[in-house]
């Protein structure tokens, strides 16, 4: 339990998408199996200090990738966070029904968190305040949806360059409309034609991160290896410098892996960034940008 608390505190200090971690991510960070981590969180000692966003135990166990683990003292703050909203929307949406009724979003949450989350949703609607990844249709029953799900490519549009999945394999993506941009060999930007404005590294990085994150289940953790592969024309030094700028702008954060729960491949380790003795291999989008 002291180790679990220490990991949670360290993730809280990182902020953004690092906290609260999913149950799956917490197991990876502690180096234990999901079974061991889940069991530790059901002990009497844990129940007074730690809260799972979804109830543990029973016939239907919560999905480890959709269950957040937080310090009990942070319940109100997490109820109002973009992170919880994104996780709940991802859990509730389906490919056939990507827009979710506001009443469906708190489902599955433990009672105290669900009550606070419902109040936070009502406040969001009143204030017209949403994360940049999510949109809403207001009305008698507001509908929430990921903005990426609302994009319909034009008929007959040319296909985008293949996106690189988290396993490193090429994966085709949806077609772009006329005037879409393609990667260039100039490093930080690309152009779609003569006289077209350059596409910044930040825009290309955002697009690559969103595509890879969707492909891996919207866990908000993408390896540096996959991102470098998705932007192969950008030299490593330029990539690291530009990513550093995005981190200083608080748009993204980096996380390490201890290599015990998930054995990193050599290519994934080589793609990492070493800072202060830590090898950072994961990128997460901050929700407090």
CSV table of C-alpha atoms in Angstrom, one decimal:
chain,number,residue,atom,x,y,z
A,1,UNK,CA,0.0,0.0,0.0
A,2,UNK,CA,2.8,2.5,0.7
A,3,UNK,CA,4.2,1.9,-2.8
A,4,UNK,CA,0.7,2.4,-4.4
A,5,UNK,CA,0.3,5.6,-2.5
A,6,UNK,CA,3.7,6.8,-3.5
A,7,UNK,CA,3.0,6.1,-7.2
A,8,UNK,CA,-0.4,8.0,-7.0
A,9,UNK,CA,1.3,10.9,-5.3
A,10,UNK,CA,4.0,11.1,-8.0
A,11,UNK,CA,1.4,10.9,-10.8
A,12,UNK,CA,-0.5,13.7,-9.1
A,13,UNK,CA,2.6,15.8,-9.1
A,14,UNK,CA,2.9,15.2,-12.9
A,15,UNK,CA,-0.7,16.4,-13.3
A,16,UNK,CA,-2.6,16.5,-16.6
A,17,UNK,CA,-3.3,13.1,-18.1
A,18,UNK,CA,-1.0,11.4,-15.7
A,19,UNK,CA,-3.5,11.6,-12.9
A,20,UNK,CA,-5.6,9.8,-12.0
A,21,UNK,CA,-4.1,6.8,-13.8
A,22,UNK,CA,-6.2,3.9,-15.0
A,23,UNK,CA,-6.1,0.7,-13.0
A,24,UNK,CA,-4.2,-0.8,-15.9
A,25,UNK,CA,-1.6,2.0,-15.9
A,26,UNK,CA,-1.2,1.9,-12.1
A,27,UNK,CA,-0.4,-1.8,-12.3
A,28,UNK,CA,2.3,-1.0,-14.9
A,29,UNK,CA,3.8,1.8,-12.8
A,30,UNK,CA,4.0,-0.4,-9.7
A,31,UNK,CA,5.4,-3.3,-11.6
A,32,UNK,CA,2.6,-5.7,-10.3
A,33,UNK,CA,0.0,-7.7,-12.2
A,34,UNK,CA,-3.5,-6.4,-12.5
A,35,UNK,CA,-4.7,-9.1,-10.1
A,36,UNK,CA,-2.2,-8.1,-7.4
A,37,UNK,CA,-2.9,-4.4,-7.8
A,38,UNK,CA,-6.7,-4.9,-7.8
A,39,UNK,CA,-6.5,-7.0,-4.6
A,40,UNK,CA,-4.4,-4.4,-2.8
A,41,UNK,CA,-7.0,-1.7,-3.6
A,42,UNK,CA,-9.7,-3.7,-1.9
A,43,UNK,CA,-8.0,-4.0,1.4
A,44,UNK,CA,-9.3,-2.1,4.5
A,45,UNK,CA,-6.2,0.0,4.5
A,46,UNK,CA,-6.7,1.1,0.9
A,47,UNK,CA,-10.4,1.9,1.2
A,48,UNK,CA,-9.8,4.8,3.5
A,49,UNK,CA,-7.2,6.4,1.2
A,50,UNK,CA,-7.9,5.4,-2.4
A,51,UNK,CA,-11.0,5.4,-4.5
A,52,UNK,CA,-11.7,3.5,-7.7
A,53,UNK,CA,-14.0,5.4,-10.2
A,54,UNK,CA,-15.9,2.1,-10.8
A,55,UNK,CA,-16.9,-0.4,-8.2
A,56,UNK,CA,-14.6,-3.4,-7.8
A,57,UNK,CA,-15.8,-6.9,-7.1
A,58,UNK,CA,-19.1,-8.6,-8.1
A,59,UNK,CA,-19.8,-10.6,-11.2
A,60,UNK,CA,-19.0,-7.8,-13.6
A,61,UNK,CA,-15.6,-6.4,-12.9
A,62,UNK,CA,-14.7,-2.9,-14.1
A,63,UNK,CA,-12.6,-2.6,-17.2
A,64,UNK,CA,-9.0,-1.8,-16.0
A,65,UNK,CA,-8.6,0.6,-18.9
A,66,UNK,CA,-11.7,2.5,-18.0
A,67,UNK,CA,-11.3,2.6,-14.2
A,68,UNK,CA,-9.4,5.5,-12.7
A,69,UNK,CA,-7.6,5.2,-9.4
A,70,UNK,CA,-7.5,8.4,-7.3
A,71,UNK,CA,-6.7,9.6,-3.8
A,72,UNK,CA,-10.0,9.9,-1.9
A,73,UNK,CA,-9.3,13.5,-1.0
A,74,UNK,CA,-9.3,14.4,-4.7
A,75,UNK,CA,-12.9,13.2,-5.4
A,76,UNK,CA,-14.4,16.7,-6.1
A,77,UNK,CA,-11.5,17.8,-8.2
A,78,UNK,CA,-11.5,14.7,-10.4
A,79,UNK,CA,-15.3,14.9,-10.7
A,80,UNK,CA,-14.8,18.3,-12.4
A,81,UNK,CA,-11.8,17.2,-14.5
A,82,UNK,CA,-11.6,16.8,-18.3
A,83,UNK,CA,-9.9,13.4,-17.7
A,84,UNK,CA,-12.9,11.8,-16.1
A,85,UNK,CA,-15.3,13.2,-18.7
A,86,UNK,CA,-13.1,11.8,-21.6
A,87,UNK,CA,-12.8,8.4,-19.9
A,88,UNK,CA,-16.5,8.1,-19.3
A,89,UNK,CA,-17.4,9.2,-22.8
A,90,UNK,CA,-15.0,6.7,-24.3
A,91,UNK,CA,-16.5,4.0,-22.1
A,92,UNK,CA,-20.1,4.9,-23.0
A,93,UNK,CA,-19.8,5.5,-26.7
A,94,UNK,CA,-20.0,2.8,-29.4
A,95,UNK,CA,-19.1,2.9,-33.1
A,96,UNK,CA,-22.8,2.8,-34.0
A,97,UNK,CA,-23.7,5.4,-31.3
A,98,UNK,CA,-20.8,7.8,-30.9
A,99,UNK,CA,-22.9,10.6,-29.3
A,100,UNK,CA,-23.9,9.9,-25.7
A,101,UNK,CA,-26.9,11.2,-23.7
A,102,UNK,CA,-25.7,13.2,-20.8
A,103,UNK,CA,-27.6,10.9,-18.5
A,104,UNK,CA,-25.5,7.9,-19.6
A,105,UNK,CA,-22.2,9.5,-18.8
A,106,UNK,CA,-22.2,8.9,-15.0
A,107,UNK,CA,-23.2,5.3,-15.4
A,108,UNK,CA,-20.8,2.8,-13.8
A,109,UNK,CA,-19.2,5.4,-11.4
A,110,UNK,CA,-19.2,4.7,-7.7
A,111,UNK,CA,-22.0,6.6,-6.0
A,112,UNK,CA,-20.0,9.5,-4.4
A,113,UNK,CA,-18.1,10.2,-7.6
A,114,UNK,CA,-21.1,9.7,-9.8
A,115,UNK,CA,-23.1,12.3,-7.8
A,116,UNK,CA,-20.3,14.9,-8.0
A,117,UNK,CA,-19.7,14.1,-11.7
A,118,UNK,CA,-23.4,14.7,-12.5
A,119,UNK,CA,-23.2,18.1,-10.8
A,120,UNK,CA,-20.0,18.9,-12.7
A,121,UNK,CA,-21.7,18.0,-16.0
A,122,UNK,CA,-24.6,20.4,-15.3
A,123,UNK,CA,-22.1,23.2,-14.5
A,124,UNK,CA,-20.2,22.5,-17.7
A,125,UNK,CA,-23.4,22.8,-19.7
A,126,UNK,CA,-24.3,26.1,-18.0
A,127,UNK,CA,-20.8,27.5,-18.5
A,128,UNK,CA,-20.3,26.1,-22.0
A,129,UNK,CA,-17.0,24.6,-20.9
A,130,UNK,CA,-15.7,21.4,-22.5
A,131,UNK,CA,-12.2,20.0,-23.3
A,132,UNK,CA,-11.0,20.7,-26.8
A,133,UNK,CA,-11.5,17.0,-27.8
A,134,UNK,CA,-15.3,17.0,-27.0
A,135,UNK,CA,-18.4,18.7,-28.3
A,136,UNK,CA,-22.0,18.8,-27.2
A,137,UNK,CA,-25.4,19.3,-28.7
A,138,UNK,CA,-27.5,21.1,-26.2
A,139,UNK,CA,-31.3,20.6,-25.8
A,140,UNK,CA,-33.6,18.7,-23.6
A,141,UNK,CA,-31.2,15.8,-23.5
A,142,UNK,CA,-27.7,17.1,-24.3
A,143,UNK,CA,-25.5,14.8,-26.3
A,144,UNK,CA,-21.7,14.6,-25.9
A,145,UNK,CA,-19.4,13.3,-28.5
A,146,UNK,CA,-15.7,13.3,-29.5
A,147,UNK,CA,-15.0,15.9,-32.1
A,148,UNK,CA,-13.0,13.4,-34.1
A,149,UNK,CA,-16.2,11.3,-34.5
A,150,UNK,CA,-18.0,14.2,-36.0
A,151,UNK,CA,-15.7,14.5,-39.1
A,152,UNK,CA,-17.0,13.0,-42.3
A,153,UNK,CA,-14.5,12.9,-45.1
A,154,UNK,CA,-15.6,14.2,-48.5
A,155,UNK,CA,-16.8,11.6,-51.0
A,156,UNK,CA,-14.0,10.6,-53.3
A,157,UNK,CA,-11.4,12.4,-51.3
A,158,UNK,CA,-7.8,11.1,-51.6
A,159,UNK,CA,-6.6,8.8,-48.9
A,160,UNK,CA,-4.3,10.2,-46.2
A,161,UNK,CA,-0.7,8.8,-45.8
A,162,UNK,CA,-0.8,5.7,-43.7
A,163,UNK,CA,-0.7,6.3,-40.0
A,164,UNK,CA,1.6,4.2,-37.8
A,165,UNK,CA,-0.2,2.1,-35.2
A,166,UNK,CA,1.2,1.6,-31.7
A,167,UNK,CA,2.7,-1.7,-32.8
A,168,UNK,CA,4.6,0.1,-35.5
A,169,UNK,CA,2.5,-1.3,-38.4
A,170,UNK,CA,1.2,0.9,-41.1
A,171,UNK,CA,-2.5,1.5,-40.7
A,172,UNK,CA,-4.6,3.4,-43.3
A,173,UNK,CA,-6.8,6.3,-42.0
A,174,UNK,CA,-9.9,8.0,-43.2
A,175,UNK,CA,-9.7,10.1,-46.3
A,176,UNK,CA,-9.0,13.8,-46.2
A,177,UNK,CA,-10.9,16.5,-48.1
A,178,UNK,CA,-9.5,18.6,-50.9
A,179,UNK,CA,-6.5,20.7,-49.9
A,180,UNK,CA,-5.3,18.3,-47.3
A,181,UNK,CA,-1.7,18.4,-46.2
A,182,UNK,CA,0.9,15.7,-46.5
A,183,UNK,CA,4.2,15.2,-44.6
A,184,UNK,CA,7.1,17.2,-46.0
A,185,UNK,CA,10.9,16.6,-45.8
A,186,UNK,CA,11.5,20.0,-44.2
A,187,UNK,CA,11.0,18.8,-40.6
A,188,UNK,CA,8.5,21.0,-38.9
A,189,UNK,CA,5.9,21.7,-41.5
A,190,UNK,CA,4.1,20.4,-44.6
A,191,UNK,CA,2.3,22.0,-47.5
A,192,UNK,CA,-0.7,20.9,-49.6
A,193,UNK,CA,0.2,22.8,-52.7
A,194,UNK,CA,1.8,25.9,-54.2
A,195,UNK,CA,1.2,28.9,-52.0
A,196,UNK,CA,-0.5,26.8,-49.3
A,197,UNK,CA,0.3,27.8,-45.7
A,198,UNK,CA,2.8,25.5,-43.9
A,199,UNK,CA,1.5,23.0,-41.3
A,200,UNK,CA,3.3,23.4,-38.0
A,201,UNK,CA,5.0,20.6,-36.1
A,202,UNK,CA,2.4,21.2,-33.3
A,203,UNK,CA,-0.5,20.6,-35.7
A,204,UNK,CA,1.1,17.5,-37.2
A,205,UNK,CA,2.0,16.1,-33.7
A,206,UNK,CA,-1.5,16.8,-32.5
A,207,UNK,CA,-3.0,14.9,-35.5
A,208,UNK,CA,-0.6,12.0,-35.1
A,209,UNK,CA,-1.2,11.7,-31.3
A,210,UNK,CA,-5.0,11.8,-31.8
A,211,UNK,CA,-4.9,9.1,-34.5
A,212,UNK,CA,-2.6,6.8,-32.5
A,213,UNK,CA,-4.5,7.4,-29.3
A,214,UNK,CA,-7.8,6.4,-31.0
A,215,UNK,CA,-6.2,3.3,-32.4
A,216,UNK,CA,-5.1,2.2,-28.9
A,217,UNK,CA,-8.4,2.7,-27.2
A,218,UNK,CA,-8.1,6.4,-26.1
A,219,UNK,CA,-6.1,5.7,-23.0
A,220,UNK,CA,-4.1,8.9,-23.6
A,221,UNK,CA,-0.8,7.1,-23.6
A,222,UNK,CA,1.2,6.9,-26.9
A,223,UNK,CA,4.8,5.8,-27.1
A,224,UNK,CA,7.4,8.1,-28.4
A,225,UNK,CA,8.4,5.3,-30.8
A,226,UNK,CA,5.0,5.3,-32.5
A,227,UNK,CA,5.0,9.1,-32.7
A,228,UNK,CA,8.4,9.3,-34.2
A,229,UNK,CA,7.4,6.6,-36.7
A,230,UNK,CA,4.3,8.6,-37.6
A,231,UNK,CA,6.5,11.7,-38.4
A,232,UNK,CA,9.4,10.0,-40.1
A,233,UNK,CA,10.6,13.0,-42.1
A,234,UNK,CA,11.4,15.0,-38.9
A,235,UNK,CA,14.9,14.6,-37.6
A,236,UNK,CA,15.2,13.4,-34.0
A,237,UNK,CA,16.8,16.5,-32.7
A,238,UNK,CA,14.1,18.7,-34.3
A,239,UNK,CA,11.4,16.4,-33.0
A,240,UNK,CA,12.8,16.5,-29.4
A,241,UNK,CA,13.2,20.3,-29.5
A,242,UNK,CA,9.7,20.9,-30.8
A,243,UNK,CA,8.2,18.4,-28.3
A,244,UNK,CA,10.0,20.2,-25.6
A,245,UNK,CA,8.3,23.4,-26.6
A,246,UNK,CA,4.9,21.7,-26.5
A,247,UNK,CA,5.7,20.4,-23.0
A,248,UNK,CA,6.7,23.9,-21.8
A,249,UNK,CA,3.4,25.1,-23.2
A,250,UNK,CA,1.8,22.4,-20.9
A,251,UNK,CA,0.1,20.7,-23.9
A,252,UNK,CA,1.8,17.3,-23.4
A,253,UNK,CA,3.7,15.5,-20.6
A,254,UNK,CA,6.1,12.5,-20.7
A,255,UNK,CA,6.0,9.4,-18.5
A,256,UNK,CA,8.5,6.6,-17.9
A,257,UNK,CA,8.1,2.9,-17.8
A,258,UNK,CA,9.8,0.7,-15.3
A,259,UNK,CA,9.7,-2.2,-17.8
A,260,UNK,CA,8.4,-4.8,-15.4
A,261,UNK,CA,4.6,-4.9,-16.2
A,262,UNK,CA,5.1,-4.1,-19.9
A,263,UNK,CA,8.4,-5.3,-21.4
A,264,UNK,CA,9.5,-2.4,-23.6
A,265,UNK,CA,10.9,-3.4,-27.0
A,266,UNK,CA,14.5,-2.2,-27.8
A,267,UNK,CA,13.1,0.1,-30.4
A,268,UNK,CA,10.7,1.7,-27.9
A,269,UNK,CA,13.6,2.2,-25.4
A,270,UNK,CA,15.8,3.8,-28.1
A,271,UNK,CA,13.0,6.2,-29.1
A,272,UNK,CA,12.7,7.4,-25.5
A,273,UNK,CA,14.0,10.7,-24.0
A,274,UNK,CA,16.4,10.5,-21.0
A,275,UNK,CA,16.0,13.2,-18.4
A,276,UNK,CA,17.4,13.3,-14.8
A,277,UNK,CA,18.1,9.5,-14.9
A,278,UNK,CA,14.6,8.6,-16.1
A,279,UNK,CA,13.9,7.2,-19.6
A,280,UNK,CA,10.6,8.7,-20.7
A,281,UNK,CA,8.8,6.5,-23.3
A,282,UNK,CA,5.2,7.6,-23.1
A,283,UNK,CA,3.5,10.8,-24.2
A,284,UNK,CA,0.2,12.0,-22.7
A,285,UNK,CA,-1.9,15.0,-23.6
A,286,UNK,CA,-2.5,17.3,-20.7
A,287,UNK,CA,-6.1,18.2,-19.9
A,288,UNK,CA,-5.1,21.4,-18.1
A,289,UNK,CA,-3.5,23.0,-21.1
